[in-house]
């Protein structure tokens, strides 16, 4: 099979059904399977927590588009993250996370796993000296988001992989914002890729899911063992919806990027916008790194407004096409106030975000309509 991205997204793990010839992977809505004698599994299936053919198709497709050896599909992105931590870490181990990490990831470390005696430090990952200084012999993982949520910071995956590996640590990259179409962390040295497949991979705001993809087969097998033992797997219908979304990821991402670039131009020219955060801007501090490791710069845009929090809230309330809502990566455009919505869990912490910040997930609507909507909202 060709290794072109769109070809893999449509065909990897998705051969026509051998019984009927159906070209779309069926939804195997079953919990258990007839075995060929005691201990004799038919096709490797015994119970759908352990494996399900619809989920297998998704996992093989995800591994293919990320260039990995093993893919695992979960009930949510946070379920994937938690399974990874429990498989790799033990009490008193240490993890380095971004100092502008996703609020849900921070909550998982600070409110859940810290009680399990897993230690972590938020570190500016763009400062490689700071990362090196934060590492200890107990550092098991360097956890990377790039671009970050919601400040759209960019981190050098290859450089961080070298630092992590020199310390005997794993490099884990949350690739949700970029998607596998725009960025390939495993090819840059990462050990594990994390996704909230709810976002760009699913792409239609109709399914919750997560994924882990590994470069190393043995690590993938270890994670699969823990996935089965812990149990937060993707159901067959969720796997089917996610697989359907993956097929069009490439064409959707191109449109997301096209529209985001036009939105950025509008915001840069608007007198009420004080700062635009987008890796495609030449003056973005991570622009050169983004240009090196990404195909394009993505569909996420954040900006700050004059007038502080009240003005930011008014902009969020005034849009019509940009729907006020959490999440991102769907075909429809969304707007939110991170400080009071997706990142409320980091209020008062070192990861607290500015209260005048607005985050956009730029969809694939007619771009002139989106520009008119934002212009009205900004006033």
Short mmCIF file of C-alpha atoms in Angstrom, two decimals:
data_model
loop_
_atom_site.label_atom_id
_atom_site.label_comp_id
_atom_site.label_asym_id
_atom_site.label_seq_id
_atom_site.Cartn_x
_atom_site.Cartn_y
_atom_site.Cartn_z
CA UNK A 1 0.00 0.00 0.00
CA UNK A 2 1.12 3.56 -0.70
CA UNK A 3 2.26 5.44 2.39
CA UNK A 4 0.50 8.68 1.41
CA UNK A 5 -1.33 10.15 4.39
CA UNK A 6 -4.81 10.23 2.86
CA UNK A 7 -4.39 6.70 1.47
CA UNK A 8 -3.45 5.35 4.89
CA UNK A 9 -6.29 7.24 6.60
CA UNK A 10 -8.83 5.66 4.26
CA UNK A 11 -7.42 2.14 3.88
CA UNK A 12 -5.07 1.14 6.74
CA UNK A 13 -6.74 -1.54 8.84
CA UNK A 14 -9.89 -1.22 6.77
CA UNK A 15 -9.92 -4.00 4.19
CA UNK A 16 -13.36 -4.83 2.73
CA UNK A 17 -15.33 -7.21 4.93
CA UNK A 18 -14.34 -10.79 3.94
CA UNK A 19 -17.90 -12.10 4.31
CA UNK A 20 -19.95 -9.44 2.53
CA UNK A 21 -17.42 -7.27 0.73
CA UNK A 22 -18.61 -4.18 2.60
CA UNK A 23 -16.09 -1.40 2.00
CA UNK A 24 -16.82 0.30 5.34
CA UNK A 25 -15.70 -1.46 8.52
CA UNK A 26 -18.80 -2.84 10.28
CA UNK A 27 -19.84 -1.86 13.80
CA UNK A 28 -19.22 -5.05 15.74
CA UNK A 29 -21.79 -4.49 18.49
CA UNK A 30 -20.87 -7.55 20.50
CA UNK A 31 -19.42 -8.10 23.95
CA UNK A 32 -18.20 -11.66 23.47
CA UNK A 33 -17.16 -14.14 20.75
CA UNK A 34 -17.57 -17.87 20.08
CA UNK A 35 -14.28 -19.61 20.83
CA UNK A 36 -12.91 -22.57 18.91
CA UNK A 37 -12.52 -24.79 21.95
CA UNK A 38 -11.33 -23.84 25.41
CA UNK A 39 -8.61 -21.23 25.01
CA UNK A 40 -8.96 -21.26 21.23
CA UNK A 41 -9.58 -17.67 20.14
CA UNK A 42 -11.22 -17.05 16.78
CA UNK A 43 -9.23 -14.32 15.06
CA UNK A 44 -7.77 -13.21 18.39
CA UNK A 45 -11.09 -12.10 19.88
CA UNK A 46 -12.64 -13.28 23.13
CA UNK A 47 -14.20 -10.26 24.89
CA UNK A 48 -14.63 -6.72 23.61
CA UNK A 49 -12.81 -5.02 26.46
CA UNK A 50 -9.70 -6.86 25.27
CA UNK A 51 -10.30 -6.34 21.56
CA UNK A 52 -13.11 -5.58 19.12
CA UNK A 53 -12.77 -5.67 15.30
CA UNK A 54 -14.12 -2.13 14.86
CA UNK A 55 -11.69 -0.82 17.45
CA UNK A 56 -8.86 -2.83 15.91
CA UNK A 57 -9.48 -1.14 12.55
CA UNK A 58 -9.27 2.27 14.18
CA UNK A 59 -6.14 1.36 16.13
CA UNK A 60 -4.36 0.09 13.03
CA UNK A 61 -5.32 3.20 11.07
CA UNK A 62 -4.10 5.51 13.85
CA UNK A 63 -0.78 3.67 14.07
CA UNK A 64 -0.38 3.97 10.30
CA UNK A 65 -1.05 7.70 10.02
CA UNK A 66 1.25 8.47 12.98
CA UNK A 67 4.00 6.17 11.67
CA UNK A 68 3.85 4.01 14.81
CA UNK A 69 3.94 0.30 15.54
CA UNK A 70 0.94 0.07 17.88
CA UNK A 71 -2.20 2.14 18.28
CA UNK A 72 -4.69 1.95 21.14
CA UNK A 73 -8.13 3.58 21.22
CA UNK A 74 -9.66 4.76 24.50
CA UNK A 75 -12.94 6.12 25.80
CA UNK A 76 -11.42 9.62 26.07
CA UNK A 77 -8.14 11.45 25.79
CA UNK A 78 -7.81 11.63 29.57
CA UNK A 79 -8.43 7.88 29.85
CA UNK A 80 -5.52 7.40 27.45
CA UNK A 81 -3.32 9.73 29.51
CA UNK A 82 -4.17 8.05 32.81
CA UNK A 83 -3.53 4.57 31.43
CA UNK A 84 -0.15 5.69 30.11
CA UNK A 85 0.88 7.16 33.46
CA UNK A 86 -0.14 4.06 35.40
CA UNK A 87 1.66 1.79 32.94
CA UNK A 88 4.93 3.75 32.91
CA UNK A 89 5.15 5.37 36.34
CA UNK A 90 5.09 4.24 39.95
CA UNK A 91 4.74 6.20 43.21
CA UNK A 92 7.52 8.76 43.78
CA UNK A 93 8.36 8.93 40.09
CA UNK A 94 8.54 12.34 38.42
CA UNK A 95 7.08 13.86 35.25
CA UNK A 96 7.89 17.16 33.55
CA UNK A 97 4.85 18.87 32.02
CA UNK A 98 4.49 22.14 30.05
CA UNK A 99 3.97 25.27 32.11
CA UNK A 100 1.02 26.01 29.82
CA UNK A 101 -0.49 22.50 29.66
CA UNK A 102 -4.12 21.71 28.95
CA UNK A 103 -6.20 22.22 32.08
CA UNK A 104 -7.51 18.65 32.12
CA UNK A 105 -3.98 17.28 31.97
CA UNK A 106 -2.91 19.53 34.83
CA UNK A 107 -5.94 18.41 36.87
CA UNK A 108 -5.01 14.76 36.26
CA UNK A 109 -1.54 15.39 37.68
CA UNK A 110 -2.38 17.85 40.45
CA UNK A 111 -5.71 16.53 41.75
CA UNK A 112 -5.60 12.82 40.95
CA UNK A 113 -2.13 11.38 40.50
CA UNK A 114 -0.35 13.56 43.03
CA UNK A 115 -2.42 11.73 45.67
CA UNK A 116 -0.85 8.57 44.23
CA UNK A 117 2.55 10.15 45.02
CA UNK A 118 3.42 10.84 41.39
CA UNK A 119 5.40 14.08 41.35
CA UNK A 120 5.43 16.63 38.54
CA UNK A 121 6.90 20.02 37.68
CA UNK A 122 5.53 22.53 35.17
CA UNK A 123 8.47 23.76 33.09
CA UNK A 124 8.76 26.14 30.10
CA UNK A 125 9.60 23.50 27.50
CA UNK A 126 10.95 26.08 25.09
CA UNK A 127 13.84 26.60 27.52
CA UNK A 128 15.94 23.46 27.08
CA UNK A 129 18.25 24.44 29.95
CA UNK A 130 15.23 24.66 32.25
CA UNK A 131 14.08 21.22 31.13
CA UNK A 132 17.51 19.72 31.73
CA UNK A 133 17.70 21.35 35.18
CA UNK A 134 14.27 19.98 36.14
CA UNK A 135 15.18 16.37 35.31
CA UNK A 136 16.08 13.90 38.02
CA UNK A 137 16.87 10.20 38.10
CA UNK A 138 13.18 9.64 38.84
CA UNK A 139 11.96 11.56 35.79
CA UNK A 140 10.12 8.93 33.76
CA UNK A 141 8.36 11.18 31.26
CA UNK A 142 8.81 14.53 29.58
CA UNK A 143 5.26 15.45 28.58
CA UNK A 144 4.96 17.79 25.61
CA UNK A 145 2.11 19.67 23.99
CA UNK A 146 2.89 21.44 20.75
CA UNK A 147 1.14 23.65 19.90
CA UNK A 148 -0.02 24.13 23.48
CA UNK A 149 -3.57 24.73 24.67
CA UNK A 150 -4.57 27.60 24.74
CA UNK A 151 -1.43 29.77 24.39
CA UNK A 152 -0.24 28.02 21.21
CA UNK A 153 3.33 27.68 22.35
CA UNK A 154 5.58 25.55 20.13
CA UNK A 155 8.16 23.12 21.47
CA UNK A 156 11.03 21.46 19.64
CA UNK A 157 10.15 17.75 19.64
CA UNK A 158 13.50 16.49 18.35
CA UNK A 159 15.53 18.50 20.88
CA UNK A 160 13.29 17.46 23.77
CA UNK A 161 13.48 13.82 22.66
CA UNK A 162 17.26 13.97 22.83
CA UNK A 163 17.17 15.48 26.32
CA UNK A 164 14.64 12.92 27.53
CA UNK A 165 16.49 9.94 26.11
CA UNK A 166 19.83 11.12 27.50
CA UNK A 167 18.14 11.03 30.92
CA UNK A 168 16.57 7.60 30.35
CA UNK A 169 13.11 9.18 30.14
CA UNK A 170 10.29 8.81 27.62
CA UNK A 171 9.09 11.71 25.47
CA UNK A 172 5.31 11.81 25.25
CA UNK A 173 3.73 14.27 22.80
CA UNK A 174 0.11 15.37 22.91
CA UNK A 175 -0.48 15.87 19.19
CA UNK A 176 -4.16 16.82 19.46
CA UNK A 177 -3.86 20.44 18.28
CA UNK A 178 -1.68 19.62 15.26
CA UNK A 179 -3.25 16.26 14.28
CA UNK A 180 -1.17 13.56 12.57
CA UNK A 181 -1.75 15.31 9.25
CA UNK A 182 0.23 18.38 10.29
CA UNK A 183 2.84 16.84 12.61
CA UNK A 184 4.55 13.46 13.07
CA UNK A 185 6.12 13.37 16.56
CA UNK A 186 7.31 9.74 16.37
CA UNK A 187 9.42 10.56 13.31
CA UNK A 188 11.03 13.37 15.36
CA UNK A 189 12.02 11.04 18.20
CA UNK A 190 8.95 10.89 20.45
CA UNK A 191 8.17 7.57 22.15
CA UNK A 192 4.41 7.95 22.54
CA UNK A 193 1.80 10.16 20.88
CA UNK A 194 -1.38 11.07 22.76
CA UNK A 195 -4.59 12.24 21.13
CA UNK A 196 -7.97 13.37 22.17
CA UNK A 197 -9.57 11.85 19.07
CA UNK A 198 -12.67 13.82 20.03
CA UNK A 199 -11.03 16.77 18.34
CA UNK A 200 -9.60 16.92 14.80
CA UNK A 201 -9.44 13.17 14.18
CA UNK A 202 -13.15 12.66 14.92
CA UNK A 203 -13.78 16.09 13.49
CA UNK A 204 -17.56 16.33 13.80
CA UNK A 205 -18.22 16.98 17.51
CA UNK A 206 -20.20 13.76 17.79
CA UNK A 207 -17.88 11.36 19.64
CA UNK A 208 -15.56 11.30 22.66
CA UNK A 209 -12.34 9.31 22.34
CA UNK A 210 -8.62 9.13 22.95
CA UNK A 211 -5.60 7.31 21.61
CA UNK A 212 -2.02 6.29 22.31
CA UNK A 213 0.40 5.43 19.51
CA UNK A 214 3.87 4.07 20.22
CA UNK A 215 7.10 3.89 18.29
CA UNK A 216 8.19 0.73 20.12
CA UNK A 217 6.18 -2.48 19.83
CA UNK A 218 7.11 -3.72 23.31
CA UNK A 219 5.94 -0.47 24.92
CA UNK A 220 2.74 -0.69 22.88
CA UNK A 221 2.13 -4.23 24.15
CA UNK A 222 2.69 -3.07 27.74
CA UNK A 223 0.19 -0.25 27.27
CA UNK A 224 -2.29 -2.68 25.71
CA UNK A 225 -2.02 -4.89 28.80
CA UNK A 226 -2.84 -1.93 31.04
CA UNK A 227 -5.62 -0.79 28.72
CA UNK A 228 -7.30 -4.17 29.13
CA UNK A 229 -6.64 -4.26 32.87
CA UNK A 230 -7.94 -0.73 33.49
CA UNK A 231 -10.71 -0.96 30.93
CA UNK A 232 -11.41 2.53 29.56
CA UNK A 233 -11.70 1.36 25.95
CA UNK A 234 -13.51 2.90 23.01
CA UNK A 235 -16.85 1.26 22.27
CA UNK A 236 -17.49 -0.07 18.75
CA UNK A 237 -19.82 2.75 17.67
CA UNK A 238 -17.44 5.41 19.01
CA UNK A 239 -14.56 3.67 17.21
CA UNK A 240 -16.60 3.61 13.99
CA UNK A 241 -17.42 7.33 14.19
CA UNK A 242 -13.78 8.17 14.87
CA UNK A 243 -12.63 6.00 11.98
CA UNK A 244 -15.10 7.76 9.70
CA UNK A 245 -13.72 11.13 10.78
CA UNK A 246 -10.12 10.04 10.20
CA UNK A 247 -10.83 9.34 6.52
CA UNK A 248 -11.35 13.05 5.78
CA UNK A 249 -8.78 14.48 8.20
CA UNK A 250 -6.37 15.63 5.50
CA UNK A 251 -8.86 17.64 3.45
CA UNK A 252 -10.46 19.09 6.56
CA UNK A 253 -7.15 20.21 8.05
CA UNK A 254 -6.23 22.05 4.87
CA UNK A 255 -9.50 24.00 5.09
CA UNK A 256 -9.08 24.63 8.83
CA UNK A 257 -5.64 26.08 8.12
CA UNK A 258 -6.85 28.20 5.20
CA UNK A 259 -9.63 29.72 7.30
CA UNK A 260 -7.43 30.24 10.36
CA UNK A 261 -4.90 32.21 8.34
CA UNK A 262 -7.65 34.57 7.15
CA UNK A 263 -8.97 34.95 10.70
CA UNK A 264 -5.47 35.81 11.92
CA UNK A 265 -5.18 38.55 9.29
CA UNK A 266 -8.47 40.07 10.49
CA UNK A 267 -7.44 39.98 14.15
CA UNK A 268 -4.03 41.51 13.47
CA UNK A 269 -5.69 44.51 11.83
CA UNK A 270 -8.36 45.05 14.50
CA UNK A 271 -7.76 47.92 16.96
CA UNK A 272 -9.41 46.08 19.89
CA UNK A 273 -7.07 43.08 19.61
CA UNK A 274 -3.87 43.53 21.59
CA UNK A 275 -2.13 40.25 20.72
CA UNK A 276 -2.66 37.33 18.34
CA UNK A 277 -1.22 33.92 19.21
CA UNK A 278 -0.67 31.76 16.13
CA UNK A 279 2.43 29.71 15.18
CA UNK A 280 2.17 30.84 11.56
CA UNK A 281 3.08 34.42 12.43
CA UNK A 282 6.73 35.25 11.69
CA UNK A 283 7.09 37.00 15.07
CA UNK A 284 5.71 34.05 17.03
CA UNK A 285 8.59 32.84 19.25
CA UNK A 286 8.11 29.26 18.04
CA UNK A 287 7.55 30.05 14.37
CA UNK A 288 10.82 28.64 13.07
CA UNK A 289 10.37 25.42 15.03
CA UNK A 290 6.77 25.10 13.87
CA UNK A 291 7.82 25.63 10.26
CA UNK A 292 10.42 22.88 10.68
CA UNK A 293 8.22 20.23 12.29
CA UNK A 294 4.70 21.01 11.03
CA UNK A 295 3.19 20.80 7.55
CA UNK A 296 1.06 23.90 8.25
CA UNK A 297 0.16 25.88 11.36
CA UNK A 298 -3.26 24.58 12.31
CA UNK A 299 -6.79 25.76 12.89
CA UNK A 300 -6.48 27.03 16.47
CA UNK A 301 -6.11 30.76 17.12
CA UNK A 302 -5.98 32.62 20.44
CA UNK A 303 -6.05 36.38 20.95
CA UNK A 304 -6.15 38.97 23.70
CA UNK A 305 -8.43 41.98 23.73
CA UNK A 306 -8.27 45.52 25.05
CA UNK A 307 -10.63 46.03 27.96
CA UNK A 308 -9.68 42.93 29.88
CA UNK A 309 -11.92 40.10 31.00
CA UNK A 310 -15.22 41.92 30.48
CA UNK A 311 -14.42 42.67 26.85
CA UNK A 312 -13.26 39.08 26.30
CA UNK A 313 -16.53 37.75 27.71
CA UNK A 314 -18.55 40.15 25.53
CA UNK A 315 -16.77 38.96 22.39
CA UNK A 316 -17.57 35.36 23.31
CA UNK A 317 -21.23 36.25 23.89
CA UNK A 318 -21.69 38.24 20.67
CA UNK A 319 -20.64 35.74 18.00
CA UNK A 320 -23.28 33.81 16.08
CA UNK A 321 -21.40 31.46 13.74
CA UNK A 322 -18.65 30.92 16.29
CA UNK A 323 -20.57 28.85 18.83
CA UNK A 324 -19.74 29.43 22.49
CA UNK A 325 -18.59 26.02 23.64
CA UNK A 326 -15.73 23.91 24.92
CA UNK A 327 -13.83 21.39 22.79
CA UNK A 328 -12.27 22.06 19.40
CA UNK A 329 -11.41 20.52 16.05
CA UNK A 330 -14.92 20.05 14.68
CA UNK A 331 -16.15 21.25 11.32
CA UNK A 332 -18.05 24.05 13.05
CA UNK A 333 -16.27 27.06 14.54
CA UNK A 334 -16.16 27.45 18.32
CA UNK A 335 -15.22 30.30 20.64
CA UNK A 336 -14.47 30.14 24.34
CA UNK A 337 -12.98 31.98 27.30
CA UNK A 338 -10.25 29.64 28.59
CA UNK A 339 -9.92 31.30 31.99
CA UNK A 340 -13.53 30.49 32.89
CA UNK A 341 -14.11 27.45 30.71
CA UNK A 342 -11.52 24.89 29.55
CA UNK A 343 -8.77 26.12 31.87
CA UNK A 344 -10.75 26.99 34.99
CA UNK A 345 -8.99 24.08 36.72
CA UNK A 346 -5.64 25.92 36.57
CA UNK A 347 -6.89 29.15 38.16
CA UNK A 348 -4.51 30.20 40.92
CA UNK A 349 -1.81 27.79 39.74
CA UNK A 350 1.42 28.52 37.82
CA UNK A 351 -0.52 27.55 34.67
CA UNK A 352 -3.24 30.21 35.04
CA UNK A 353 -4.07 31.81 31.69
CA UNK A 354 -4.68 35.53 31.04
CA UNK A 355 -8.25 36.63 31.71
CA UNK A 356 -8.39 38.70 28.52
CA UNK A 357 -7.68 35.63 26.36
CA UNK A 358 -10.16 34.25 23.81
CA UNK A 359 -9.61 30.93 22.03
CA UNK A 360 -10.99 30.08 18.61
CA UNK A 361 -11.36 26.72 16.95
CA UNK A 362 -11.72 27.86 13.36
CA UNK A 363 -14.04 25.57 11.43
CA UNK A 364 -14.50 24.91 7.74
CA UNK A 365 -17.44 27.23 7.03
CA UNK A 366 -17.32 29.88 4.31
CA UNK A 367 -14.50 32.06 5.56
CA UNK A 368 -16.09 35.40 4.67
CA UNK A 369 -19.01 34.52 6.93
CA UNK A 370 -16.63 33.77 9.80
CA UNK A 371 -14.79 37.06 9.28
CA UNK A 372 -18.05 39.01 9.31
CA UNK A 373 -19.13 37.26 12.51
CA UNK A 374 -15.90 38.11 14.32
CA UNK A 375 -15.96 41.70 13.09
CA UNK A 376 -19.46 42.15 14.52
CA UNK A 377 -18.48 40.58 17.83
CA UNK A 378 -15.39 42.73 18.23
CA UNK A 379 -17.42 45.87 17.48
#
